[in-house]
mmCIF file of C-alpha atoms in Angstrom:
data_model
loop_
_atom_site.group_PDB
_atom_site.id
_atom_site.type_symbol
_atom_site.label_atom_id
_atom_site.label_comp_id
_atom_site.label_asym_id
_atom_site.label_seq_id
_atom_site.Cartn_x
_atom_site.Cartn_y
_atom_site.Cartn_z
ATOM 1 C CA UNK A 1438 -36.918 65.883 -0.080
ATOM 2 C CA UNK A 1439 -40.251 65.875 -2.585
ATOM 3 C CA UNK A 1440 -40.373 63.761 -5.644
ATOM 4 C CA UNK A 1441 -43.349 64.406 -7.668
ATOM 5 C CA UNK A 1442 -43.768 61.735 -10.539
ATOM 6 C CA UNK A 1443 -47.014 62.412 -13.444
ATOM 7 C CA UNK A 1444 -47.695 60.901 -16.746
ATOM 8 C CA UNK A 1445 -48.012 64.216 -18.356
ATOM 9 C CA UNK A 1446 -46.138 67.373 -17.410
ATOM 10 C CA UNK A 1447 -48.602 70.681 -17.841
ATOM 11 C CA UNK A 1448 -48.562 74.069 -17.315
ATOM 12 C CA UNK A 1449 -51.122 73.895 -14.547
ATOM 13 C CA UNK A 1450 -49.032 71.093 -12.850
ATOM 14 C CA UNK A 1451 -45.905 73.460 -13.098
ATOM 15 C CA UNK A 1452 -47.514 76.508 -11.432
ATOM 16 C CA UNK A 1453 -48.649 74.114 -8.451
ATOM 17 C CA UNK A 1454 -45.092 72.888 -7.835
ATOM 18 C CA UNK A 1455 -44.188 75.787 -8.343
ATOM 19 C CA UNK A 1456 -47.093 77.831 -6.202
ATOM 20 C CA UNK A 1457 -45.993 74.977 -3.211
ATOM 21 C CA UNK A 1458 -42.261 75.728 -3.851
ATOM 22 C CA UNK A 1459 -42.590 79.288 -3.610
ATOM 23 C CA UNK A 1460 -41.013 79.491 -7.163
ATOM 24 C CA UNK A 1461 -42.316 82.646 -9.353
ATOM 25 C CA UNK A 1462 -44.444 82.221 -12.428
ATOM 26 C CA UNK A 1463 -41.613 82.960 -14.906
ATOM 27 C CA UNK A 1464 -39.408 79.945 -13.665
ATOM 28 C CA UNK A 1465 -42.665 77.281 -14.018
ATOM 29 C CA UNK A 1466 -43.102 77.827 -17.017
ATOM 30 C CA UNK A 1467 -39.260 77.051 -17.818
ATOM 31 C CA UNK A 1468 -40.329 73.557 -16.251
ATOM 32 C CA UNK A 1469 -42.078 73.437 -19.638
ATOM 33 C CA UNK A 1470 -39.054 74.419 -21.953
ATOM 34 C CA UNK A 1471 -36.930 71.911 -23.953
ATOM 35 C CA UNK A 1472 -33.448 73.969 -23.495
ATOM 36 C CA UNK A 1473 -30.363 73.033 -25.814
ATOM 37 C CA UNK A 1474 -30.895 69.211 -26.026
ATOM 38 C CA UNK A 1475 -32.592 68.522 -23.649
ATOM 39 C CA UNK A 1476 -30.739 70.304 -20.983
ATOM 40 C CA UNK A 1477 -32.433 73.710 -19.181
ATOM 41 C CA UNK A 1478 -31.025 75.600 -16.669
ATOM 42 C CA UNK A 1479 -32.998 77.447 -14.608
ATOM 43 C CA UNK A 1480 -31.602 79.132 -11.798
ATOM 44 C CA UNK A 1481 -32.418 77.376 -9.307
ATOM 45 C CA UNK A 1482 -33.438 74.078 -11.044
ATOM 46 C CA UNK A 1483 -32.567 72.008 -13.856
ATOM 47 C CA UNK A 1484 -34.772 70.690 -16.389
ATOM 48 C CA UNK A 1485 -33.144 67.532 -18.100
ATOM 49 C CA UNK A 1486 -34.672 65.158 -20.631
ATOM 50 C CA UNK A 1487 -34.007 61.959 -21.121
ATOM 51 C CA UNK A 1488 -34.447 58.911 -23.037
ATOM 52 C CA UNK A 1489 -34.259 55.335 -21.232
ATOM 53 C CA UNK A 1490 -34.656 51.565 -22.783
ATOM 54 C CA UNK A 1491 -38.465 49.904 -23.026
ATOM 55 C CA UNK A 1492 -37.159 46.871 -21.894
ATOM 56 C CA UNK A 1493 -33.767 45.063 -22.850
ATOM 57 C CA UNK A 1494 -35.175 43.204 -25.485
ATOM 58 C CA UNK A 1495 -36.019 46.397 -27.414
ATOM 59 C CA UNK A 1496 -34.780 49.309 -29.058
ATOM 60 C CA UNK A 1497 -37.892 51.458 -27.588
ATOM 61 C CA UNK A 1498 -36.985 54.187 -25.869
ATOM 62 C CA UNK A 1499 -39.456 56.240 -23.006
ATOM 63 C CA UNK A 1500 -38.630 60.132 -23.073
ATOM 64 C CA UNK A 1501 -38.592 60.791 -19.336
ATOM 65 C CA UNK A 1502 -38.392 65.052 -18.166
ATOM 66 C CA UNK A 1503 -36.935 65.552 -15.120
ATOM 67 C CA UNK A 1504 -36.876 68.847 -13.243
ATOM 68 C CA UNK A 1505 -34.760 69.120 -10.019
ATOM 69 C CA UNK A 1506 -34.229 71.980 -7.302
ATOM 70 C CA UNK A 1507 -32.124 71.602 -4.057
ATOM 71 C CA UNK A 1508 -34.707 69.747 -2.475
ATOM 72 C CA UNK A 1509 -37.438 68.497 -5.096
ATOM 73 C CA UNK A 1510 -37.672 66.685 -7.675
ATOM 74 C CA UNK A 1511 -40.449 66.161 -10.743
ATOM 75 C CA UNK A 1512 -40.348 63.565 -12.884
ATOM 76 C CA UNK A 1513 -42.939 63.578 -16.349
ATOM 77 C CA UNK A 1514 -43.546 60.141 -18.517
ATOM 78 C CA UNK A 1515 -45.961 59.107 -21.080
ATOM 79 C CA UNK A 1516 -45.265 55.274 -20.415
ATOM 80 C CA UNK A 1517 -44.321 53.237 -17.528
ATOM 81 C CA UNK A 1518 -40.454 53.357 -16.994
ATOM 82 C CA UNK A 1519 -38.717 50.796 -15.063
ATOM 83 C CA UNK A 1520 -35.712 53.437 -13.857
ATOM 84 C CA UNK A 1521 -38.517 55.389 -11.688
ATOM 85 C CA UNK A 1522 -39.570 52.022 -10.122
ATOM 86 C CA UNK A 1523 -36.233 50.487 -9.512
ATOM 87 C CA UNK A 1524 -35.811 54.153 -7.206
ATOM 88 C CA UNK A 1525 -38.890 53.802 -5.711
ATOM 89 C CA UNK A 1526 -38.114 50.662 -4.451
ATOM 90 C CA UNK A 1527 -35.037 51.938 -3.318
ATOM 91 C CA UNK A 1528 -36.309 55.026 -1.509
ATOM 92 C CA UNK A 1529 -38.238 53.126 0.627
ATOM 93 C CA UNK A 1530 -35.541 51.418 1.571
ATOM 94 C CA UNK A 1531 -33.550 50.890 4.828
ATOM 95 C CA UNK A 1532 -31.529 54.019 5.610
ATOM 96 C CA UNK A 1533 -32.721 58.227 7.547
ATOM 97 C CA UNK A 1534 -35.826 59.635 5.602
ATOM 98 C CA UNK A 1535 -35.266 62.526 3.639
ATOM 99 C CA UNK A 1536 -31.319 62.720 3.406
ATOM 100 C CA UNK A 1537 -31.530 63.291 -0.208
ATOM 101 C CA UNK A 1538 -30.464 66.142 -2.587
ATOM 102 C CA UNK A 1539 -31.510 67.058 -5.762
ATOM 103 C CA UNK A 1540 -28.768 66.743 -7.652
ATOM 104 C CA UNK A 1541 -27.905 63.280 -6.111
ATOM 105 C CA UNK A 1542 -31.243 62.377 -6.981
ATOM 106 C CA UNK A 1543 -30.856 63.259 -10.568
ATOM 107 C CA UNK A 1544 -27.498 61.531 -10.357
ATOM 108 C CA UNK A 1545 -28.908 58.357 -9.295
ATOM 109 C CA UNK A 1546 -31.163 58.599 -12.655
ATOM 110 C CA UNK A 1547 -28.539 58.688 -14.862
ATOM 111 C CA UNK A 1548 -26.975 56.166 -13.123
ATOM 112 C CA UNK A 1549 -29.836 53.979 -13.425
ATOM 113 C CA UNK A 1550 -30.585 55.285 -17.203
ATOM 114 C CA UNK A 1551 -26.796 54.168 -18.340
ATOM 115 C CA UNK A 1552 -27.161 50.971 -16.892
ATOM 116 C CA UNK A 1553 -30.150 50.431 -18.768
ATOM 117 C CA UNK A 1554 -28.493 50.850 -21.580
ATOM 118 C CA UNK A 1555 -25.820 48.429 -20.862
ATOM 119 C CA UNK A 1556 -27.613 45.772 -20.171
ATOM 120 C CA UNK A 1557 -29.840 46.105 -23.603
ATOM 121 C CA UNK A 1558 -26.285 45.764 -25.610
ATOM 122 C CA UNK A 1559 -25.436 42.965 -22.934
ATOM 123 C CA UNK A 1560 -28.556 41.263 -24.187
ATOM 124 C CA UNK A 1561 -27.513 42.192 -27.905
ATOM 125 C CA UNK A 1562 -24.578 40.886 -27.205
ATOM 126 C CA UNK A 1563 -26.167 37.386 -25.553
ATOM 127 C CA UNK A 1564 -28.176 36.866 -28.908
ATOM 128 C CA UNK A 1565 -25.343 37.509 -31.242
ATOM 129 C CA UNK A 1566 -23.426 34.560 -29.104
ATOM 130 C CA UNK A 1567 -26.459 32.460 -29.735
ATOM 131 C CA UNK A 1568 -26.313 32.814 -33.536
ATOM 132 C CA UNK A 1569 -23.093 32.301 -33.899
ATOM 133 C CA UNK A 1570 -23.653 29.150 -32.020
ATOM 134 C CA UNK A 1571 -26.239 28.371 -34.400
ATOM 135 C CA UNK A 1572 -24.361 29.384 -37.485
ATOM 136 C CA UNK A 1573 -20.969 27.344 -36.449
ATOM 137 C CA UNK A 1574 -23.570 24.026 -35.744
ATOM 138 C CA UNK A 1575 -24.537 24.843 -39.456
ATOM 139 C CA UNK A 1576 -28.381 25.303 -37.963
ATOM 140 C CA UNK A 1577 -31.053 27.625 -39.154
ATOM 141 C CA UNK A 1578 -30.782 29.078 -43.098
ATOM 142 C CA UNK A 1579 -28.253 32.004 -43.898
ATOM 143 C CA UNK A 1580 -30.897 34.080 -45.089
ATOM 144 C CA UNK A 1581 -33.044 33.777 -41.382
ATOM 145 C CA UNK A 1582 -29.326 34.597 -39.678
ATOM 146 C CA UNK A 1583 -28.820 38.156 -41.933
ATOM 147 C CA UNK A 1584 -32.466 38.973 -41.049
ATOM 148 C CA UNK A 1585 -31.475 38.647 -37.470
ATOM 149 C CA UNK A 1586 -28.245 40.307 -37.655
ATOM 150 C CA UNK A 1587 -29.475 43.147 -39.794
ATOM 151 C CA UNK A 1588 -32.342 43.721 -36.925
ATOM 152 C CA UNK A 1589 -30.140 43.318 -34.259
ATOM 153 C CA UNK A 1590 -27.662 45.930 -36.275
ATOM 154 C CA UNK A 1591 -30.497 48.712 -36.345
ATOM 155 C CA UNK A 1592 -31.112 47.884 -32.575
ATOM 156 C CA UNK A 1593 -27.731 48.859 -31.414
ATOM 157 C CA UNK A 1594 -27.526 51.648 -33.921
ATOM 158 C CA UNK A 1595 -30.932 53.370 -32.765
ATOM 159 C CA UNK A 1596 -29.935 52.874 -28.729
ATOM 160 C CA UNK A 1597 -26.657 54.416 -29.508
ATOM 161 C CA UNK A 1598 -27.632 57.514 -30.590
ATOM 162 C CA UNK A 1599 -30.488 57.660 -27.873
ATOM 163 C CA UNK A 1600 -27.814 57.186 -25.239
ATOM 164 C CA UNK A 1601 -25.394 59.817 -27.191
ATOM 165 C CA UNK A 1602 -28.130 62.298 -26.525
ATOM 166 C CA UNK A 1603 -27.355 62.427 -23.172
ATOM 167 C CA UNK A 1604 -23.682 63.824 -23.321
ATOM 168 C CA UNK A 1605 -24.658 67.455 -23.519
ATOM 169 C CA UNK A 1606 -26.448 67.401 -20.317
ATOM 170 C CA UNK A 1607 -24.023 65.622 -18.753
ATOM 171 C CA UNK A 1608 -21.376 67.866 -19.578
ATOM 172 C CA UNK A 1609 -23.361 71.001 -18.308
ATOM 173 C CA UNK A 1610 -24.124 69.417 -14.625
ATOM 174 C CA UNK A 1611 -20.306 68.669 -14.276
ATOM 175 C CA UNK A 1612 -20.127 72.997 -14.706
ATOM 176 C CA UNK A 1613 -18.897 75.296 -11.903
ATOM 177 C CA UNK A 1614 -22.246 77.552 -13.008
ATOM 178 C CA UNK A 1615 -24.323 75.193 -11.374
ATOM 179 C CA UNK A 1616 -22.452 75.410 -8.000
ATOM 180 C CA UNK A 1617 -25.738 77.003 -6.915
ATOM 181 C CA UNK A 1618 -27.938 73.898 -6.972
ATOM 182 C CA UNK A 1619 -25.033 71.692 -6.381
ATOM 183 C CA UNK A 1620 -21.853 71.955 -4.907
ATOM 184 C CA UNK A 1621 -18.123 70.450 -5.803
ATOM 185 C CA UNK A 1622 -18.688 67.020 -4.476
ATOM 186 C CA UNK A 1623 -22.252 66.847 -6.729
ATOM 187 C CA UNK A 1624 -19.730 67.828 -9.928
ATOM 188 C CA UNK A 1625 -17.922 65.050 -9.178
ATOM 189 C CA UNK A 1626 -19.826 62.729 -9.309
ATOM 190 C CA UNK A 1627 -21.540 63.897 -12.230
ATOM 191 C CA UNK A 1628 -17.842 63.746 -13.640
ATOM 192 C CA UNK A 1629 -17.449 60.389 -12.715
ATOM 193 C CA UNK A 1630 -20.679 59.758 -14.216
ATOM 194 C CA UNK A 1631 -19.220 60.781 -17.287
ATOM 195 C CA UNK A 1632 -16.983 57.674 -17.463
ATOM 196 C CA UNK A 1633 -19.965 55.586 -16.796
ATOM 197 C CA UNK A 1634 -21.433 57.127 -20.235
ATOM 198 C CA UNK A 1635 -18.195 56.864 -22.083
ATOM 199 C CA UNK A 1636 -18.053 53.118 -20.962
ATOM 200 C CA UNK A 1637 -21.489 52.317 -22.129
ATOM 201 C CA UNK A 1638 -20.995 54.170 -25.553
ATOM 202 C CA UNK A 1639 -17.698 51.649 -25.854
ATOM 203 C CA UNK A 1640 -20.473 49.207 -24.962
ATOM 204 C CA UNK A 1641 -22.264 49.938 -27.795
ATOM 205 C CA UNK A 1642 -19.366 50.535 -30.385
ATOM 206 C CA UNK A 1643 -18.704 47.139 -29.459
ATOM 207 C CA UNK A 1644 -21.950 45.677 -29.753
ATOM 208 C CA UNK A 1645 -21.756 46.867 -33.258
ATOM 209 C CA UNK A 1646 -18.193 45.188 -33.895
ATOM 210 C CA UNK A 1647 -19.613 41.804 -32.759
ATOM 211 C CA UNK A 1648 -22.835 42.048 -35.199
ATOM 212 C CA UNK A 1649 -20.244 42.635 -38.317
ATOM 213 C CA UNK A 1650 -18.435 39.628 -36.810
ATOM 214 C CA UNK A 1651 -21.378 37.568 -36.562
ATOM 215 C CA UNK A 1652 -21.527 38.060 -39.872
ATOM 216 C CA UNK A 1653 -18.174 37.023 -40.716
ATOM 217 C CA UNK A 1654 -18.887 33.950 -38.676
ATOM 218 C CA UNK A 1655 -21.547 32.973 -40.691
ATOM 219 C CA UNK A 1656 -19.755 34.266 -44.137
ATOM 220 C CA UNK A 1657 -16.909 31.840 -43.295
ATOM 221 C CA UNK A 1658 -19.531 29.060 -42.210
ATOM 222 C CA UNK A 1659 -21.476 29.212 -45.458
ATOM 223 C CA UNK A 1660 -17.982 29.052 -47.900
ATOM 224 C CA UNK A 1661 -17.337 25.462 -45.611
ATOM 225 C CA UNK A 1662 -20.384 24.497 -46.403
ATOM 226 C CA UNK A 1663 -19.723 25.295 -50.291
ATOM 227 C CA UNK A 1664 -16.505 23.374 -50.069
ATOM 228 C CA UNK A 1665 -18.381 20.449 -48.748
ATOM 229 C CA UNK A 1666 -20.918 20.509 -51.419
ATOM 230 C CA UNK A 1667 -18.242 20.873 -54.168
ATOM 231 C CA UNK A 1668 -16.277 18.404 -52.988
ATOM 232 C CA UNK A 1669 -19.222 15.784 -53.902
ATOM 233 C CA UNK A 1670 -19.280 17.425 -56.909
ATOM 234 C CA UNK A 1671 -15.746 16.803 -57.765
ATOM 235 C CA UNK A 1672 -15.971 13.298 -56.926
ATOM 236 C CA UNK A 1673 -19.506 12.024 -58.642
#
């Protein structure tokens, strides 16, 4: 198995691979193509794009291509991604050289992608615990807390919809039309990667449910605190 990782994918670059591969002209320069979002097909590879966390402390994304035949792969980024290092590390692993596929090797992305995205609304999820801890100790000003939460709101919002974009390519690799790259047992676990996505989207539908009740938290905190106060007033 070849996995070719660059920092830029080009049309010079494509008609190597695909010079080396023995794959005509016409097909390179699909490499190149965008498809229907994000997703190509192209005979005899798939072109996928896809969008993984910065870090987990961030709602940057890096757009990472990845174009995979039977038994190559080529991966494109503009930034460093932390997916592509976590497989490196893994390919040169224990374990026989080689026994790889393409489409398990694109499979392991997404794996790795999704649980990127978990753990960033994990993390989300860590903070909002901390400022609720914050807010219930009556620490920190109400106005400093809505900042957070409002940041923390767009955060989740923005990763969401990166890791929505992925569905439609998902979908298409768990298609019998692709039996020629794959086979049954590579749709199924592309169909099991589906629930993997669908848990990490309820990931981040809840993410958003504990920001509103963050806010709630700290709504309810700030009336006690106006009792309090009026309650001195009352009796001077």
């Amino acid at each position: 198995f070849l996995w070719v990782d660059t920092d830029e994918l080009t049309a010079e670059l494509a008609e190597q691979l695909a010079s080396a591969l023995r794959v005509d002209e016409r097909r390179a320069h699909a490499m190149l193509e965008d498809g229907v979002r994000g997703f190509n097909d192209g005979g005899d590879f798939v072109r996928v794009s896809m969008r993984t966390p910065k870090t987990e402390t961030s709602d940057e994304v890096v757009r990472l291509t990845c174009v995979v035949g039977d038994h190559w792969a080529l991966t494109a980024h503009d930034q460093p991604v932390a997916v592509l290092d976590d497989l490196a590390e893994l390919a040169t692993g224990s374990g026989p050289t080689g026994h790889l596929t393409g489409p398990s090797f694109l499979a392991m992305m997404f794996e790795w992608v999704l649980n990127g995205y978990s753990l960033s609304f994990e993390h989300i999820e860590e903070e909002l615990e901390a400022i609720d801890e914050r807010a219930m100790r009556g620490r920190g000003s109400p106005e400093s807390h809505i900042e957070t939460l409002v940041a923390l709101l767009r955060r989740a919002g923005r990763l969401r919809r990166d890791l929505a974009s992925h569905r439609t390519a998902l979908l298409a690799l768990t298609q019998p039309e692709l039996e020629s790259l794959g086979d049954e047992r590579e749709a199924d676990r592309f169909r099991r990667l589906l629930d993997q996505y669908d848990s990490a989207m309820q990931t981040a539908r809840d993410a958003r449910a504990s920001v509103v009740s963050s806010f709630d938290v700290l709504i309810a905190r700030t009336g006690h605190t106006t009792n309090e106060i009026m309650k001195v007033l009352t009796l001077a």
